[in-house]
Amino acid sequence: MDHLLLLYSHCIIVNGAFRSVICDLQRRKIYPVPHSLVSLFTDERYINVPEILIQLDDDEKEIFHEYLEFIEEHEFAFYCSSEEIELFPKMAEEWLFPAHISHCILDAEYELPYFDTQFLEQLEALCCNFIQFRFFKEASWNELERIMSMITPSQIKSVEIILPCKNEDLFYQSTELFVRKHKKISSLTITGTNVTKIYKEGSHGTGYILQTDRIIDSEIHCGVIDSSLFSINITTFTESLAFNSCLNRKIGIDTKGHIKNCPSMKKSFGHIKDTSLEDAITQPDFKKYWTLSKDKISKCKDCEFRHVCTDCRAYLDEPGNIYSAPLKCGYDPYTCTWEEWSNNPLKEKAIQYHQMQELMINR
């Protein structure tokens, strides 16, 4: 008899301080649910429906059936027999990535003079596949073409570009032609526009052109925590279980050429002019944050969204405390409410410490 309601392996329950969520990692959706619902599941991921029903009164049965309808409607689970349970093991939680470095973030004003074939060879030696370029000033099309012409034949698989809106005729036409020409561009984000929207849809994870009304003119804009930035997939989820969801396997170079974990962080591991990327990552402190998972960070460890959320170690509620919550997070897992993070009076000292007063004025 099929009386056990078993969670699909890609539907994962994450408990928070006030409520839980079910992460559907296949459909890439997340559903907040009460603790009372997830408590019905055993450690083996199933609900024994007949066994629970005999323990409930009429009012409790009504609630129980509403829970079952919700689970079935969203296809989180399926019915099976006790003999079939072992045929459906839980999803493997191990995260493996065959590279010393997975992502590289490069900050620039107008150009990247050090970005040449030798620099690309250094990234290739580290098996890096993804690069994000953050331009804070109006980079020329010639500079962008120069960079992409080197990336095209390289092992780099995907490129993200962030650059400010240019005050020139046919800017968006030129942008479309550029993105269409270079197939490795997964997304190009234009900052400082009149509206935030998807300007042009891509396909198969490439070719997206996005607009944002945010003015991003320095590294201080990094680290915003927002539900729109949640990454709901198996790779991100499993990585977050044991690693930092922002800094693990990452390397960055700031606008001055300093090699860092992230361009927004203060600690430098050398300058690109006289330090190789390999020498930088082999320094003892470079991997300091890689295993700092959300389960070790204050507030984050109590948050039901911790395994799909981004993180930031550059700007913290308590500067100097590596276990502090991200400064730019406005979510309260104890009340399940969002607020504008900069309006929280408890963050004023940290805002002053990070010299973000001007950023607050321009918001």
Short mmCIF file of C-alpha atoms in Angstrom, two decimals:
data_model
loop_
_atom_site.label_atom_id
_atom_site.label_comp_id
_atom_site.label_asym_id
_atom_site.label_seq_id
_atom_site.Cartn_x
_atom_site.Cartn_y
_atom_site.Cartn_z
CA MET A 1 0.00 0.00 0.00
CA ASP A 2 1.35 3.42 -0.99
CA HIS A 3 0.80 5.32 2.23
CA LEU A 4 4.12 7.17 2.60
CA LEU A 5 4.46 10.66 1.13
CA LEU A 6 8.14 10.93 0.19
CA LEU A 7 9.93 14.17 -0.69
CA TYR A 8 11.57 14.27 -4.09
CA SER A 9 15.33 14.33 -3.63
CA HIS A 10 15.62 17.78 -5.22
CA CYS A 11 13.08 19.28 -2.79
CA ILE A 12 15.06 20.20 0.30
CA ILE A 13 13.76 21.48 3.64
CA VAL A 14 15.77 24.22 5.34
CA ASN A 15 14.79 25.25 8.84
CA GLY A 16 14.95 28.86 10.00
CA ALA A 17 14.36 30.57 13.33
CA PHE A 18 10.68 31.37 12.72
CA ARG A 19 9.74 29.24 9.71
CA SER A 20 11.18 26.84 7.16
CA VAL A 21 11.41 26.73 3.38
CA ILE A 22 11.18 24.00 0.80
CA CYS A 23 13.77 24.57 -1.91
CA ASP A 24 12.73 23.01 -5.20
CA LEU A 25 16.19 22.90 -6.78
CA GLN A 26 14.94 21.45 -10.05
CA ARG A 27 12.27 24.06 -10.74
CA ARG A 28 14.44 26.73 -9.07
CA LYS A 29 11.73 27.92 -6.71
CA ILE A 30 11.55 28.40 -2.97
CA TYR A 31 8.47 28.13 -0.77
CA PRO A 32 8.24 29.43 2.82
CA VAL A 33 6.31 26.99 5.02
CA PRO A 34 5.50 26.75 8.76
CA HIS A 35 7.56 24.55 11.06
CA SER A 36 4.42 22.54 11.76
CA LEU A 37 4.33 21.35 8.15
CA VAL A 38 7.96 20.25 7.90
CA SER A 39 7.80 18.57 11.31
CA LEU A 40 5.48 15.99 9.74
CA PHE A 41 8.39 14.62 7.71
CA THR A 42 10.64 12.02 9.29
CA ASP A 43 14.43 12.10 9.00
CA GLU A 44 13.94 9.74 6.07
CA ARG A 45 11.98 12.50 4.21
CA TYR A 46 8.53 10.96 4.32
CA ILE A 47 5.15 11.51 5.98
CA ASN A 48 3.38 8.36 7.20
CA VAL A 49 -0.13 9.57 6.39
CA PRO A 50 -2.26 6.83 8.09
CA GLU A 51 -0.10 6.89 11.21
CA ILE A 52 -0.49 10.65 11.65
CA LEU A 53 -4.22 10.69 10.87
CA ILE A 54 -5.09 8.38 13.77
CA GLN A 55 -3.40 10.81 16.18
CA LEU A 56 -5.38 13.90 15.11
CA ASP A 57 -8.75 15.35 16.10
CA ASP A 58 -11.15 16.77 13.50
CA ASP A 59 -9.72 20.30 13.49
CA GLU A 60 -6.17 19.01 13.24
CA LYS A 61 -7.18 16.69 10.39
CA GLU A 62 -8.50 19.65 8.43
CA ILE A 63 -5.16 21.44 8.75
CA PHE A 64 -3.28 18.24 7.93
CA HIS A 65 -5.27 17.76 4.71
CA GLU A 66 -4.55 21.37 3.74
CA TYR A 67 -0.85 20.64 4.17
CA LEU A 68 -1.13 17.51 2.03
CA GLU A 69 -2.96 19.43 -0.69
CA PHE A 70 -0.23 22.09 -0.68
CA ILE A 71 2.51 19.44 -0.96
CA GLU A 72 0.73 17.60 -3.76
CA GLU A 73 -0.21 20.77 -5.64
CA HIS A 74 3.43 21.87 -5.84
CA GLU A 75 4.68 18.32 -6.46
CA PHE A 76 7.15 18.31 -3.60
CA ALA A 77 6.53 14.65 -2.82
CA PHE A 78 4.97 11.45 -4.13
CA TYR A 79 3.31 8.41 -2.59
CA CYS A 80 5.17 5.14 -2.27
CA SER A 81 5.29 2.06 -0.09
CA SER A 82 7.73 1.39 2.74
CA GLU A 83 9.42 -1.24 0.57
CA GLU A 84 10.12 1.36 -2.11
CA ILE A 85 11.74 3.97 0.14
CA GLU A 86 15.27 2.66 -0.35
CA LEU A 87 14.86 3.04 -4.13
CA PHE A 88 14.79 6.83 -3.74
CA PRO A 89 17.89 7.98 -1.84
CA LYS A 90 18.41 11.59 -0.80
CA MET A 91 20.29 13.95 -3.07
CA ALA A 92 24.07 13.83 -2.76
CA GLU A 93 25.27 16.87 -0.83
CA GLU A 94 28.90 16.71 -1.86
CA TRP A 95 30.15 19.73 -3.84
CA LEU A 96 33.00 19.12 -6.25
CA PHE A 97 34.54 21.61 -8.64
CA PRO A 98 37.71 20.63 -10.53
CA ALA A 99 39.43 24.01 -10.41
CA HIS A 100 41.68 26.02 -8.12
CA ILE A 101 39.64 29.14 -8.96
CA SER A 102 36.12 29.16 -10.41
CA HIS A 103 35.38 32.89 -10.80
CA CYS A 104 37.44 36.03 -11.35
CA ILE A 105 36.09 39.54 -10.69
CA LEU A 106 37.91 42.43 -12.34
CA ASP A 107 37.16 46.05 -11.41
CA ALA A 108 38.15 48.88 -13.70
CA GLU A 109 37.60 52.56 -14.35
CA TYR A 110 37.92 52.87 -18.15
CA GLU A 111 40.28 50.05 -19.09
CA LEU A 112 42.27 46.99 -17.97
CA PRO A 113 45.87 47.47 -19.17
CA TYR A 114 47.09 44.25 -17.52
CA PHE A 115 44.47 42.11 -19.26
CA ASP A 116 46.45 40.35 -21.97
CA THR A 117 47.17 36.83 -23.20
CA GLN A 118 49.64 36.22 -20.36
CA PHE A 119 47.02 37.17 -17.78
CA LEU A 120 44.53 34.82 -19.45
CA GLU A 121 47.12 32.05 -19.34
CA GLN A 122 47.38 32.55 -15.57
CA LEU A 123 43.60 32.15 -15.24
CA GLU A 124 43.67 29.08 -17.47
CA ALA A 125 46.38 27.51 -15.30
CA LEU A 126 43.99 27.88 -12.35
CA CYS A 127 41.17 26.36 -14.46
CA CYS A 128 39.07 29.51 -14.06
CA ASN A 129 36.03 29.46 -16.36
CA PHE A 130 34.07 32.59 -15.43
CA ILE A 131 34.98 36.30 -15.43
CA GLN A 132 32.98 39.30 -14.30
CA PHE A 133 34.07 42.76 -15.46
CA ARG A 134 32.82 45.73 -13.43
CA PHE A 135 33.48 49.02 -15.24
CA PHE A 136 32.78 52.11 -13.14
CA LYS A 137 33.38 54.61 -15.95
CA GLU A 138 32.55 54.62 -19.65
CA ALA A 139 34.79 51.96 -21.15
CA SER A 140 35.32 52.35 -24.89
CA TRP A 141 33.98 49.82 -27.37
CA ASN A 142 37.56 49.36 -28.55
CA GLU A 143 38.63 48.26 -25.06
CA LEU A 144 35.68 45.90 -24.74
CA GLU A 145 36.37 44.44 -28.19
CA ARG A 146 40.05 44.00 -27.29
CA ILE A 147 39.16 42.05 -24.17
CA MET A 148 36.54 39.84 -25.80
CA SER A 149 38.76 39.08 -28.81
CA MET A 150 41.22 37.41 -26.41
CA ILE A 151 38.51 35.61 -24.44
CA THR A 152 36.78 34.12 -27.49
CA PRO A 153 39.47 31.48 -28.27
CA SER A 154 40.30 30.89 -24.58
CA GLN A 155 38.92 28.29 -22.16
CA ILE A 156 36.80 30.95 -20.41
CA LYS A 157 33.21 29.73 -20.67
CA SER A 158 31.17 32.69 -19.50
CA VAL A 159 31.57 36.45 -19.10
CA GLU A 160 29.47 39.01 -17.23
CA ILE A 161 29.97 42.70 -17.95
CA ILE A 162 28.73 45.63 -15.86
CA LEU A 163 29.17 49.10 -17.31
CA PRO A 164 27.51 52.53 -17.02
CA CYS A 165 25.06 53.83 -19.58
CA LYS A 166 26.87 55.89 -22.22
CA ASN A 167 25.65 59.25 -23.42
CA GLU A 168 26.04 58.47 -27.11
CA ASP A 169 23.79 57.97 -30.07
CA LEU A 170 22.89 54.35 -30.90
CA PHE A 171 24.31 53.13 -27.57
CA TYR A 172 21.76 50.35 -27.19
CA GLN A 173 22.15 49.36 -30.83
CA SER A 174 25.91 49.06 -30.34
CA THR A 175 25.33 47.06 -27.14
CA GLU A 176 23.07 44.57 -28.92
CA LEU A 177 25.56 44.10 -31.75
CA PHE A 178 28.40 43.60 -29.26
CA VAL A 179 26.54 40.99 -27.22
CA ARG A 180 25.30 39.21 -30.34
CA LYS A 181 28.85 39.03 -31.70
CA HIS A 182 30.43 37.62 -28.54
CA LYS A 183 28.60 34.42 -27.61
CA LYS A 184 30.45 33.95 -24.32
CA ILE A 185 28.71 36.96 -22.77
CA SER A 186 26.09 35.55 -20.42
CA SER A 187 24.87 39.00 -19.39
CA LEU A 188 25.69 42.65 -19.89
CA THR A 189 24.24 44.99 -17.28
CA ILE A 190 23.87 48.70 -18.02
CA THR A 191 23.91 50.80 -14.84
CA GLY A 192 22.47 54.26 -14.16
CA THR A 193 19.49 53.89 -16.50
CA ASN A 194 15.98 55.28 -15.98
CA VAL A 195 14.48 51.91 -15.20
CA THR A 196 15.40 48.46 -13.90
CA LYS A 197 14.34 45.75 -16.34
CA ILE A 198 15.48 43.07 -18.74
CA TYR A 199 16.21 45.03 -21.92
CA LYS A 200 16.76 41.94 -24.05
CA GLU A 201 16.12 38.33 -23.20
CA GLY A 202 18.91 35.88 -23.88
CA SER A 203 18.70 32.18 -24.54
CA HIS A 204 20.31 29.13 -22.96
CA GLY A 205 21.97 31.32 -20.30
CA THR A 206 23.69 33.74 -22.69
CA GLY A 207 23.03 37.05 -24.42
CA TYR A 208 21.04 38.83 -21.71
CA ILE A 209 21.09 42.63 -21.65
CA LEU A 210 19.90 44.09 -18.35
CA GLN A 211 19.23 47.61 -17.14
CA THR A 212 19.40 48.93 -13.58
CA ASP A 213 18.67 52.36 -12.21
CA ARG A 214 21.44 51.86 -9.65
CA ILE A 215 24.53 53.95 -10.18
CA ILE A 216 27.50 51.63 -9.70
CA ASP A 217 30.59 53.80 -9.76
CA SER A 218 32.83 52.06 -7.21
CA GLU A 219 33.42 48.77 -5.42
CA ILE A 220 31.47 50.04 -2.40
CA HIS A 221 28.21 49.14 -4.16
CA CYS A 222 29.01 45.43 -3.80
CA GLY A 223 27.43 43.14 -1.23
CA VAL A 224 23.70 43.88 -1.43
CA ILE A 225 21.57 41.01 -0.11
CA ASP A 226 18.20 40.78 -1.84
CA SER A 227 15.68 38.04 -2.61
CA SER A 228 16.01 38.89 -6.32
CA LEU A 229 19.61 37.67 -6.10
CA PHE A 230 18.78 34.26 -4.65
CA SER A 231 20.40 31.43 -6.58
CA ILE A 232 18.17 28.36 -6.36
CA ASN A 233 19.92 25.40 -7.95
CA ILE A 234 21.73 22.23 -6.95
CA THR A 235 25.25 23.57 -7.51
CA THR A 236 24.82 26.70 -5.40
CA PHE A 237 22.89 24.86 -2.70
CA THR A 238 25.43 22.08 -2.23
CA GLU A 239 28.34 24.52 -2.30
CA SER A 240 26.75 26.60 0.46
CA LEU A 241 26.52 23.61 2.79
CA ALA A 242 30.27 23.60 3.38
CA PHE A 243 31.64 26.72 1.70
CA ASN A 244 31.16 30.46 1.58
CA SER A 245 28.57 31.28 -1.06
CA CYS A 246 30.42 34.40 -2.19
CA LEU A 247 34.17 33.92 -1.80
CA ASN A 248 34.81 30.20 -2.28
CA ARG A 249 37.18 29.65 -5.25
CA LYS A 250 37.01 33.35 -6.17
CA ILE A 251 39.75 35.84 -6.98
CA GLY A 252 39.44 39.55 -7.68
CA ILE A 253 41.52 42.53 -8.75
CA ASP A 254 40.55 46.06 -7.76
CA THR A 255 40.84 49.22 -9.84
CA LYS A 256 44.40 49.80 -8.55
CA GLY A 257 45.57 46.33 -9.58
CA HIS A 258 45.62 44.75 -6.11
CA ILE A 259 44.84 41.03 -5.98
CA LYS A 260 42.15 40.20 -3.42
CA ASN A 261 39.50 37.64 -2.50
CA CYS A 262 37.00 40.22 -3.78
CA PRO A 263 37.82 43.68 -5.17
CA SER A 264 35.65 45.24 -2.44
CA MET A 265 37.71 43.74 0.40
CA LYS A 266 40.63 45.53 2.05
CA LYS A 267 43.19 42.73 2.32
CA SER A 268 45.61 42.59 -0.64
CA PHE A 269 47.74 39.59 -1.61
CA GLY A 270 50.01 41.48 -3.96
CA HIS A 271 49.84 43.63 -7.07
CA ILE A 272 49.18 42.22 -10.51
CA LYS A 273 52.37 43.90 -11.81
CA ASP A 274 54.68 41.84 -9.62
CA THR A 275 52.61 38.97 -8.18
CA SER A 276 51.23 36.02 -10.13
CA LEU A 277 47.71 34.83 -9.44
CA GLU A 278 49.08 31.43 -8.40
CA ASP A 279 51.43 33.05 -5.86
CA ALA A 280 48.55 35.10 -4.49
CA ILE A 281 46.21 32.16 -3.88
CA THR A 282 48.93 30.07 -2.21
CA GLN A 283 49.39 32.66 0.54
CA PRO A 284 48.07 31.27 3.88
CA ASP A 285 45.23 33.77 4.39
CA PHE A 286 43.89 33.77 0.85
CA LYS A 287 41.56 30.83 1.52
CA LYS A 288 40.60 32.08 4.99
CA TYR A 289 36.95 32.66 4.05
CA TRP A 290 36.42 29.76 1.67
CA THR A 291 34.93 27.42 4.29
CA LEU A 292 33.05 30.14 6.19
CA SER A 293 29.58 28.80 5.41
CA LYS A 294 26.32 30.50 6.37
CA ASP A 295 25.87 27.99 9.18
CA LYS A 296 28.78 29.73 10.95
CA ILE A 297 27.66 33.35 10.44
CA SER A 298 25.55 35.15 13.03
CA LYS A 299 21.96 35.77 11.95
CA CYS A 300 22.58 33.87 8.68
CA LYS A 301 22.70 30.55 10.53
CA ASP A 302 19.13 31.21 11.71
CA CYS A 303 17.87 32.23 8.27
CA GLU A 304 15.75 29.90 6.19
CA PHE A 305 17.21 31.39 2.97
CA ARG A 306 20.85 30.79 3.90
CA HIS A 307 21.56 28.11 1.29
CA VAL A 308 20.25 30.09 -1.68
CA CYS A 309 21.47 33.53 -0.62
CA THR A 310 24.58 35.48 -1.50
CA ASP A 311 27.03 36.65 1.16
CA CYS A 312 29.41 39.52 1.74
CA ARG A 313 32.53 39.57 3.90
CA ALA A 314 33.65 43.03 2.71
CA TYR A 315 30.94 45.00 4.52
CA LEU A 316 29.79 43.62 7.87
CA ASP A 317 27.42 44.63 10.65
CA GLU A 318 30.38 44.29 13.01
CA PRO A 319 33.57 45.30 11.16
CA GLY A 320 36.45 43.07 12.15
CA ASN A 321 34.23 40.14 13.16
CA ILE A 322 34.45 37.61 10.33
CA TYR A 323 31.36 35.82 11.69
CA SER A 324 29.20 38.96 11.52
CA ALA A 325 26.13 39.18 9.31
CA PRO A 326 26.41 41.11 6.03
CA LEU A 327 25.87 44.85 6.50
CA LYS A 328 23.67 45.19 3.42
CA CYS A 329 21.11 42.58 4.48
CA GLY A 330 17.72 43.94 5.49
CA TYR A 331 16.08 40.61 6.26
CA ASP A 332 15.15 39.61 9.81
CA PRO A 333 14.80 35.80 10.10
CA TYR A 334 13.22 36.17 13.54
CA THR A 335 10.23 38.12 12.21
CA CYS A 336 10.42 37.11 8.53
CA THR A 337 10.37 40.72 7.40
CA TRP A 338 12.44 42.74 4.92
CA GLU A 339 13.40 46.38 5.40
CA GLU A 340 15.74 48.80 3.68
CA TRP A 341 19.05 47.87 5.33
CA SER A 342 20.39 51.44 5.36
CA ASN A 343 17.42 52.62 7.46
CA ASN A 344 18.33 50.35 10.38
CA PRO A 345 19.77 52.55 13.17
CA LEU A 346 21.85 49.60 14.42
CA LYS A 347 23.87 49.78 11.20
CA GLU A 348 24.86 53.45 11.49
CA LYS A 349 28.27 52.81 13.07
CA ALA A 350 29.17 50.24 10.40
CA ILE A 351 28.01 52.61 7.65
CA GLN A 352 30.33 55.29 9.04
CA TYR A 353 33.18 52.78 9.42
CA HIS A 354 32.88 51.75 5.77
CA GLN A 355 32.51 55.42 4.73
CA MET A 356 29.19 54.83 3.05
CA GLN A 357 27.52 58.10 4.05
CA GLU A 358 27.64 59.43 0.50
CA LEU A 359 26.23 56.17 -0.80
CA MET A 360 23.26 56.59 1.55
CA ILE A 361 22.60 60.13 0.29
CA ASN A 362 22.59 58.98 -3.33
CA ARG A 363 20.27 56.04 -2.82
#
